[in-house]
Amino acid sequence: MGTKTVSIRGDVYERLRARKRDDESFSALLERLLEESEPDWEATFGTLSSEDTGGLEEVVARVRAESDRGHIDRQRGALEAFGEVTDEETNSE
C-alpha cells in the first residue's frame, strides 16, 4: 500500500498528535477517528421520541399521495400518447 502526503494546519496537527496513542501511527489514528465518527444507524434506529417526530406521519402521507398522483398522471399521459385511454376512462376519475 502506498503513502500520501497531506498538508494540514499546525493547530490541527497538534490536536491530532494529542489524540494519538503512543503505539499508534498517524494512519492508524486517522482510521480510528474515522471509524468512531461513522454513525451507527442500527444503534439509533427507532429512537425518535413522539416530540421529535411531530408531524412526520402527516408529511410522509402527503408526499406519498403527491407521488401517487404524479405517477397516475404520468401513466395517463403515456397511455393517452399511445391512444389507449378513452374519453370515458379519463372522465371517470
PDB file of C-alpha atoms in Angstrom:
ATOM      1  CA  MET A   1       0.000   0.000   0.000  1.00  0.00           C
ATOM      2  CA  GLY A   2       1.352   3.391  -0.992  1.00  0.00           C
ATOM      3  CA  THR A   3       1.577   6.549   1.049  1.00  0.00           C
ATOM      4  CA  LYS A   4       0.163  10.033   0.526  1.00  0.00           C
ATOM      5  CA  THR A   5       1.360  13.361   1.807  1.00  0.00           C
ATOM      6  CA  VAL A   6      -1.361  15.520   3.345  1.00  0.00           C
ATOM      7  CA  SER A   7      -0.915  19.161   4.333  1.00  0.00           C
ATOM      8  CA  ILE A   8      -2.696  20.273   7.496  1.00  0.00           C
ATOM      9  CA  ARG A   9      -2.516  23.384   9.610  1.00  0.00           C
ATOM     10  CA  GLY A  10      -0.260  23.330  12.641  1.00  0.00           C
ATOM     11  CA  ASP A  11      -3.128  23.596  15.118  1.00  0.00           C
ATOM     12  CA  VAL A  12      -4.888  20.617  13.539  1.00  0.00           C
ATOM     13  CA  TYR A  13      -1.666  18.608  13.687  1.00  0.00           C
ATOM     14  CA  GLU A  14      -1.314  19.373  17.392  1.00  0.00           C
ATOM     15  CA  ARG A  15      -4.896  18.279  18.052  1.00  0.00           C
ATOM     16  CA  LEU A  16      -4.296  15.043  16.175  1.00  0.00           C
ATOM     17  CA  ARG A  17      -0.988  14.449  17.950  1.00  0.00           C
ATOM     18  CA  ALA A  18      -2.722  14.930  21.300  1.00  0.00           C
ATOM     19  CA  ARG A  19      -5.243  12.207  20.394  1.00  0.00           C
ATOM     20  CA  LYS A  20      -2.639   9.808  19.008  1.00  0.00           C
ATOM     21  CA  ARG A  21      -1.743   6.866  21.216  1.00  0.00           C
ATOM     22  CA  ASP A  22       1.929   6.136  21.882  1.00  0.00           C
ATOM     23  CA  ASP A  23       1.862   2.893  19.910  1.00  0.00           C
ATOM     24  CA  GLU A  24      -0.262   4.318  17.086  1.00  0.00           C
ATOM     25  CA  SER A  25       0.786   5.669  13.704  1.00  0.00           C
ATOM     26  CA  PHE A  26      -0.921   8.726  12.283  1.00  0.00           C
ATOM     27  CA  SER A  27      -2.587   6.478   9.687  1.00  0.00           C
ATOM     28  CA  ALA A  28      -3.966   4.266  12.443  1.00  0.00           C
ATOM     29  CA  LEU A  29      -5.089   7.363  14.374  1.00  0.00           C
ATOM     30  CA  LEU A  30      -6.957   8.758  11.377  1.00  0.00           C
ATOM     31  CA  GLU A  31      -8.537   5.387  10.670  1.00  0.00           C
ATOM     32  CA  ARG A  32      -9.668   5.091  14.317  1.00  0.00           C
ATOM     33  CA  LEU A  33     -11.103   8.601  14.323  1.00  0.00           C
ATOM     34  CA  LEU A  34     -12.962   7.971  11.073  1.00  0.00           C
ATOM     35  CA  GLU A  35     -14.432   4.734  12.412  1.00  0.00           C
ATOM     36  CA  GLU A  36     -15.521   6.495  15.615  1.00  0.00           C
ATOM     37  CA  SER A  37     -17.233   9.245  13.650  1.00  0.00           C
ATOM     38  CA  GLU A  38     -19.241   6.948  11.354  1.00  0.00           C
ATOM     39  CA  PRO A  39     -22.833   6.911  12.561  1.00  0.00           C
ATOM     40  CA  ASP A  40     -24.235   3.535  13.532  1.00  0.00           C
ATOM     41  CA  TRP A  41     -27.783   3.909  12.229  1.00  0.00           C
ATOM     42  CA  GLU A  42     -28.778   0.498  13.578  1.00  0.00           C
ATOM     43  CA  ALA A  43     -27.919   1.541  17.131  1.00  0.00           C
ATOM     44  CA  THR A  44     -30.230   4.544  16.986  1.00  0.00           C
ATOM     45  CA  PHE A  45     -32.957   3.187  14.707  1.00  0.00           C
ATOM     46  CA  GLY A  46     -36.422   3.765  16.180  1.00  0.00           C
ATOM     47  CA  THR A  47     -35.254   6.030  18.976  1.00  0.00           C
ATOM     48  CA  LEU A  48     -37.024   9.234  17.955  1.00  0.00           C
ATOM     49  CA  SER A  49     -39.489  10.412  20.526  1.00  0.00           C
ATOM     50  CA  SER A  50     -43.041  11.460  19.704  1.00  0.00           C
ATOM     51  CA  GLU A  51     -41.967  15.081  20.129  1.00  0.00           C
ATOM     52  CA  ASP A  52     -39.129  14.635  17.613  1.00  0.00           C
ATOM     53  CA  THR A  53     -41.447  13.084  15.054  1.00  0.00           C
ATOM     54  CA  GLY A  54     -44.258  15.623  15.413  1.00  0.00           C
ATOM     55  CA  GLY A  55     -45.951  15.918  12.062  1.00  0.00           C
ATOM     56  CA  LEU A  56     -43.689  13.374  10.389  1.00  0.00           C
ATOM     57  CA  GLU A  57     -46.508  10.924   9.645  1.00  0.00           C
ATOM     58  CA  GLU A  58     -48.566  13.689   8.038  1.00  0.00           C
ATOM     59  CA  VAL A  59     -45.638  14.779   5.879  1.00  0.00           C
ATOM     60  CA  VAL A  60     -44.960  11.211   4.755  1.00  0.00           C
ATOM     61  CA  ALA A  61     -48.650  10.664   3.917  1.00  0.00           C
ATOM     62  CA  ARG A  62     -48.792  13.925   1.941  1.00  0.00           C
ATOM     63  CA  VAL A  63     -45.624  13.160  -0.006  1.00  0.00           C
ATOM     64  CA  ARG A  64     -46.850   9.646  -0.797  1.00  0.00           C
ATOM     65  CA  ALA A  65     -50.202  10.984  -2.007  1.00  0.00           C
ATOM     66  CA  GLU A  66     -48.472  13.571  -4.209  1.00  0.00           C
ATOM     67  CA  SER A  67     -46.198  10.882  -5.585  1.00  0.00           C
ATOM     68  CA  ASP A  68     -49.161   8.608  -6.303  1.00  0.00           C
ATOM     69  CA  ARG A  69     -50.977  11.428  -8.115  1.00  0.00           C
ATOM     70  CA  GLY A  70     -47.886  12.171 -10.137  1.00  0.00           C
ATOM     71  CA  HIS A  71     -47.499   8.520 -11.040  1.00  0.00           C
ATOM     72  CA  ILE A  72     -51.129   8.264 -12.122  1.00  0.00           C
ATOM     73  CA  ASP A  73     -50.802  11.427 -14.219  1.00  0.00           C
ATOM     74  CA  ARG A  74     -47.642  10.106 -15.902  1.00  0.00           C
ATOM     75  CA  GLN A  75     -49.334   6.786 -16.667  1.00  0.00           C
ATOM     76  CA  ARG A  76     -52.391   8.532 -18.075  1.00  0.00           C
ATOM     77  CA  GLY A  77     -50.209  10.789 -20.202  1.00  0.00           C
ATOM     78  CA  ALA A  78     -48.295   7.836 -21.579  1.00  0.00           C
ATOM     79  CA  LEU A  79     -51.476   5.937 -22.359  1.00  0.00           C
ATOM     80  CA  GLU A  80     -53.048   8.985 -23.989  1.00  0.00           C
ATOM     81  CA  ALA A  81     -49.933   9.423 -26.087  1.00  0.00           C
ATOM     82  CA  PHE A  82     -50.467   5.934 -27.408  1.00  0.00           C
ATOM     83  CA  GLY A  83     -54.235   6.486 -27.802  1.00  0.00           C
ATOM     84  CA  GLU A  84     -55.171   3.800 -25.292  1.00  0.00           C
ATOM     85  CA  VAL A  85     -57.279   5.934 -22.935  1.00  0.00           C
ATOM     86  CA  THR A  86     -60.807   6.709 -23.985  1.00  0.00           C
ATOM     87  CA  ASP A  87     -62.682   9.859 -23.022  1.00  0.00           C
ATOM     88  CA  GLU A  88     -64.911   7.731 -20.792  1.00  0.00           C
ATOM     89  CA  GLU A  89     -61.923   6.417 -18.805  1.00  0.00           C
ATOM     90  CA  THR A  90     -60.474   9.909 -18.450  1.00  0.00           C
ATOM     91  CA  ASN A  91     -63.768  11.405 -17.210  1.00  0.00           C
ATOM     92  CA  SER A  92     -64.488   8.622 -14.705  1.00  0.00           C
ATOM     93  CA  GLU A  93     -61.864   9.870 -12.236  1.00  0.00           C
TER      94      GLU A  93
END
